[in-house]
């Protein structure tokens, strides 16, 4: 079983729809992250959380929101999806002892 | 804030050729540096890391990287690539409490 699980793996939605991407982890890490990956732009940080009560904006948080429901769960929401949010989204975790991040398999989102 | 530059966007090699991928970060001091690899259709996984000590670090699958403080560089190397090394490679640097990733280098290895 994967240590970092993302659901769904693929999603097609329409402009204006609300969508939630979910991430859960069994690594026992406190820190969780959401990134988007676009061709030629690498990975860009959307939001990150160091514990249940801690939420921080990343480089590109506009148009996104997050919820840290528990230590193991961190969800990303697009309140009103737009086509330029079409991308591959990754969740990652790390612990406070080192900075190594462990990634989920990704969610490929298409907004039509 | 830190930034990371990967100058090679797309590299094409034949099997057994040597590989060097460039990575530069923007400013010095104490740095934690990483190379991640993303094989086709898969998630990112750690290839190697540098926190301190010997500036030549060895990772999985025969990869190594050299931290050169004076050049703000952390280049990835492999003496002889294989077809299975076809992937995208990302350099990353720790900035305060998060990682900053480069734009990635796509490596294609042909038999």
Short mmCIF file of C-alpha atoms in Angstrom, two decimals:
data_model
loop_
_atom_site.label_atom_id
_atom_site.label_comp_id
_atom_site.label_asym_id
_atom_site.label_seq_id
_atom_site.Cartn_x
_atom_site.Cartn_y
_atom_site.Cartn_z
CA UNK A 1 0.00 0.00 0.00
CA UNK A 2 1.17 3.50 -0.81
CA UNK A 3 2.33 5.68 2.07
CA UNK A 4 0.84 8.79 0.47
CA UNK A 5 -2.48 8.26 -1.29
CA UNK A 6 -4.19 10.75 -3.53
CA UNK A 7 -7.76 10.54 -4.76
CA UNK A 8 -8.97 10.76 -7.41
CA UNK A 9 -6.13 9.89 -9.78
CA UNK A 10 -7.81 11.55 -12.71
CA UNK A 11 -10.63 14.07 -12.87
CA UNK A 12 -12.30 15.99 -15.63
CA UNK A 13 -14.52 18.86 -14.60
CA UNK A 14 -16.14 21.94 -16.07
CA UNK A 15 -15.37 25.60 -15.55
CA UNK A 16 -17.05 26.96 -12.44
CA UNK A 17 -17.42 23.63 -10.65
CA UNK A 18 -16.15 23.07 -7.14
CA UNK A 19 -13.73 20.20 -6.81
CA UNK A 20 -11.82 18.61 -3.96
CA UNK A 21 -8.64 16.59 -4.19
CA UNK A 22 -7.81 14.43 -1.22
CA UNK A 23 -4.56 13.23 0.27
CA UNK A 24 -3.98 10.81 3.10
CA UNK A 25 -0.76 9.42 4.52
CA UNK A 26 0.31 6.56 6.73
CA UNK A 27 3.86 7.78 7.35
CA UNK A 28 2.95 9.56 10.58
CA UNK A 29 4.43 12.82 9.31
CA UNK A 30 3.29 16.17 10.63
CA UNK A 31 4.04 18.17 7.50
CA UNK A 32 1.96 18.01 4.34
CA UNK A 33 2.15 19.91 1.06
CA UNK A 34 0.20 20.47 -2.14
CA UNK A 35 2.01 21.20 -5.41
CA UNK A 36 0.98 21.60 -8.99
CA UNK A 37 3.16 20.51 -11.87
CA UNK A 38 2.98 22.14 -15.27
CA UNK A 39 5.22 21.33 -18.25
CA UNK A 40 8.27 23.57 -18.24
CA UNK A 41 7.39 25.11 -14.88
CA UNK A 42 8.36 22.30 -12.54
CA UNK A 43 6.61 21.96 -9.19
CA UNK A 44 5.09 24.99 -7.57
CA UNK A 45 3.88 25.02 -3.97
CA UNK A 46 0.21 25.82 -3.43
CA UNK A 47 -0.27 25.34 0.33
CA UNK A 48 1.50 23.59 3.16
CA UNK A 49 0.68 22.61 6.71
CA UNK A 50 2.98 21.73 9.60
CA UNK A 51 0.22 20.44 11.85
CA UNK A 52 -3.56 20.35 12.07
CA UNK A 53 -3.80 23.97 13.23
CA UNK A 54 -1.18 25.34 10.86
CA UNK A 55 -1.93 26.32 7.25
CA UNK A 56 0.41 28.37 5.08
CA UNK A 57 0.11 29.81 1.61
CA UNK A 58 2.64 28.80 -0.95
CA UNK A 59 3.78 30.41 -4.14
CA UNK A 60 0.48 30.06 -6.04
CA UNK A 61 -2.40 29.86 -3.55
CA UNK A 62 -4.89 32.09 -5.38
CA UNK A 63 -7.95 30.14 -6.48
CA UNK A 64 -7.24 27.29 -4.07
CA UNK A 65 -8.09 26.47 -0.46
CA UNK A 66 -7.06 23.62 1.82
CA UNK A 67 -8.28 21.78 4.87
CA UNK A 68 -6.20 19.74 7.30
CA UNK A 69 -8.82 17.46 8.74
CA UNK A 70 -6.38 15.34 10.73
CA UNK A 71 -2.68 14.69 10.92
CA UNK A 72 -3.04 12.16 8.14
CA UNK A 73 -5.43 14.05 5.83
CA UNK A 74 -4.92 17.20 3.79
CA UNK A 75 -7.38 18.17 1.07
CA UNK A 76 -7.14 20.76 -1.67
CA UNK A 77 -10.22 22.53 -3.04
CA UNK A 78 -10.82 24.54 -6.14
CA UNK A 79 -13.89 26.63 -5.29
CA UNK A 80 -14.64 27.56 -8.89
CA UNK A 81 -12.42 25.72 -11.31
CA UNK A 82 -10.98 27.50 -14.34
CA UNK A 83 -9.16 26.03 -17.36
CA UNK A 84 -5.72 27.30 -16.34
CA UNK A 85 -5.96 25.10 -13.27
CA UNK A 86 -5.59 22.11 -15.56
CA UNK A 87 -2.43 20.45 -14.23
CA UNK A 88 -0.97 17.51 -12.37
CA UNK A 89 -1.37 17.92 -8.62
CA UNK A 90 0.88 16.26 -6.07
CA UNK A 91 0.58 15.86 -2.34
CA UNK A 92 3.72 15.32 -0.28
CA UNK A 93 4.65 14.74 3.36
CA UNK A 94 7.75 15.19 5.47
CA UNK A 95 8.71 15.05 9.13
CA UNK A 96 10.41 17.70 11.22
CA UNK A 97 13.66 15.75 11.53
CA UNK A 98 14.66 16.21 7.94
CA UNK A 99 13.39 17.86 4.81
CA UNK A 100 12.92 14.79 2.65
CA UNK A 101 9.50 14.89 1.05
CA UNK A 102 7.53 11.82 0.05
CA UNK A 103 5.11 12.22 -2.80
CA UNK A 104 1.80 10.70 -3.76
CA UNK A 105 1.09 9.37 -7.24
CA UNK A 106 -0.59 12.59 -8.34
CA UNK A 107 -4.01 13.69 -9.54
CA UNK A 108 -4.37 14.69 -13.16
CA UNK A 109 -7.03 17.40 -13.33
CA UNK A 110 -8.56 18.76 -16.51
CA UNK A 111 -10.87 21.77 -16.40
CA UNK A 112 -12.88 22.20 -19.57
CA UNK B 1 14.00 33.86 -1.22
CA UNK B 2 15.92 31.04 -2.78
CA UNK B 3 15.50 30.12 -6.39
CA UNK B 4 16.78 27.17 -8.41
CA UNK B 5 17.93 27.12 -12.02
CA UNK B 6 18.18 24.02 -14.13
CA UNK B 7 19.74 25.05 -17.40
CA UNK B 8 19.22 21.82 -19.32
CA UNK B 9 15.56 21.49 -20.17
CA UNK B 10 15.81 18.44 -22.40
CA UNK B 11 18.77 16.09 -22.73
CA UNK B 12 18.99 13.22 -25.20
CA UNK B 13 21.69 10.59 -24.77
CA UNK B 14 22.57 7.15 -25.99
CA UNK B 15 23.02 4.32 -23.53
CA UNK B 16 26.46 4.26 -21.89
CA UNK B 17 26.99 7.98 -22.39
CA UNK B 18 27.93 10.08 -19.39
CA UNK B 19 25.44 12.47 -17.85
CA UNK B 20 25.75 15.77 -16.09
CA UNK B 21 22.72 17.90 -15.27
CA UNK B 22 23.25 21.40 -13.98
CA UNK B 23 21.62 22.94 -10.93
CA UNK B 24 22.34 26.35 -9.42
CA UNK B 25 20.71 27.99 -6.45
CA UNK B 26 20.55 31.68 -5.80
CA UNK B 27 22.33 32.40 -2.52
CA UNK B 28 24.62 30.81 -0.04
CA UNK B 29 24.85 30.08 3.61
CA UNK B 30 23.78 26.74 4.94
CA UNK B 31 21.81 24.89 2.30
CA UNK B 32 20.00 21.59 2.07
CA UNK B 33 19.95 20.35 -1.52
CA UNK B 34 18.07 17.54 -3.23
CA UNK B 35 17.65 15.76 -6.52
CA UNK B 36 14.35 14.07 -7.20
CA UNK B 37 13.48 11.82 -10.14
CA UNK B 38 10.11 11.27 -11.78
CA UNK B 39 9.90 8.20 -14.02
CA UNK B 40 7.21 8.26 -16.71
CA UNK B 41 3.77 8.08 -15.13
CA UNK B 42 5.13 7.90 -11.60
CA UNK B 43 5.47 10.15 -8.59
CA UNK B 44 8.63 11.96 -7.57
CA UNK B 45 11.13 10.04 -5.51
CA UNK B 46 14.33 11.10 -3.83
CA UNK B 47 17.51 10.39 -5.76
CA UNK B 48 20.00 11.94 -3.33
CA UNK B 49 20.44 14.76 -0.85
CA UNK B 50 23.13 16.98 0.62
CA UNK B 51 22.83 18.43 4.11
CA UNK B 52 26.44 18.78 5.22
CA UNK B 53 29.81 16.99 5.17
CA UNK B 54 31.36 15.41 2.10
CA UNK B 55 30.35 17.57 -0.86
CA UNK B 56 30.26 14.53 -3.14
CA UNK B 57 27.11 12.62 -2.36
CA UNK B 58 26.04 9.30 -3.78
CA UNK B 59 22.47 8.33 -4.42
CA UNK B 60 20.50 5.44 -5.77
CA UNK B 61 21.03 3.78 -9.15
CA UNK B 62 24.61 4.98 -9.55
CA UNK B 63 23.86 8.71 -9.44
CA UNK B 64 26.04 11.20 -7.61
CA UNK B 65 26.08 14.95 -7.14
CA UNK B 66 28.72 17.44 -6.15
CA UNK B 67 28.05 20.46 -3.99
CA UNK B 68 30.34 23.34 -4.96
CA UNK B 69 29.70 26.16 -2.53
CA UNK B 70 31.70 28.78 -4.45
CA UNK B 71 29.65 28.16 -7.57
CA UNK B 72 26.26 27.77 -5.82
CA UNK B 73 25.94 24.53 -7.75
CA UNK B 74 24.77 20.99 -7.12
CA UNK B 75 25.19 19.14 -10.42
CA UNK B 76 23.95 15.60 -10.91
CA UNK B 77 26.18 13.05 -12.63
CA UNK B 78 26.16 9.47 -13.79
CA UNK B 79 29.11 7.89 -15.62
CA UNK B 80 27.05 5.60 -17.86
CA UNK B 81 23.32 6.04 -18.38
CA UNK B 82 20.83 3.30 -19.11
CA UNK B 83 17.57 3.33 -21.01
CA UNK B 84 15.79 2.97 -17.66
CA UNK B 85 17.17 6.36 -16.58
CA UNK B 86 14.70 8.04 -18.95
CA UNK B 87 12.83 10.37 -16.61
CA UNK B 88 12.45 13.94 -15.48
CA UNK B 89 14.94 15.18 -12.89
CA UNK B 90 14.27 17.98 -10.43
CA UNK B 91 16.76 19.84 -8.31
CA UNK B 92 15.43 21.39 -5.08
CA UNK B 93 16.77 23.62 -2.31
CA UNK B 94 15.38 24.20 1.15
CA UNK B 95 14.19 27.77 1.69
CA UNK B 96 13.29 28.51 5.32
CA UNK B 97 10.56 25.90 5.90
CA UNK B 98 9.83 24.58 2.42
CA UNK B 99 11.49 23.23 -0.72
CA UNK B 100 11.93 25.25 -3.89
CA UNK B 101 12.07 23.11 -7.02
CA UNK B 102 13.70 23.82 -10.33
CA UNK B 103 11.79 23.55 -13.57
CA UNK B 104 13.13 20.09 -14.26
CA UNK B 105 15.27 18.40 -16.92
CA UNK B 106 13.75 15.80 -19.16
CA UNK B 107 16.25 13.04 -19.94
CA UNK B 108 15.71 10.65 -22.82
CA UNK B 109 18.08 7.72 -23.20
CA UNK B 110 18.03 5.73 -26.41
CA UNK B 111 19.30 2.15 -26.68
#
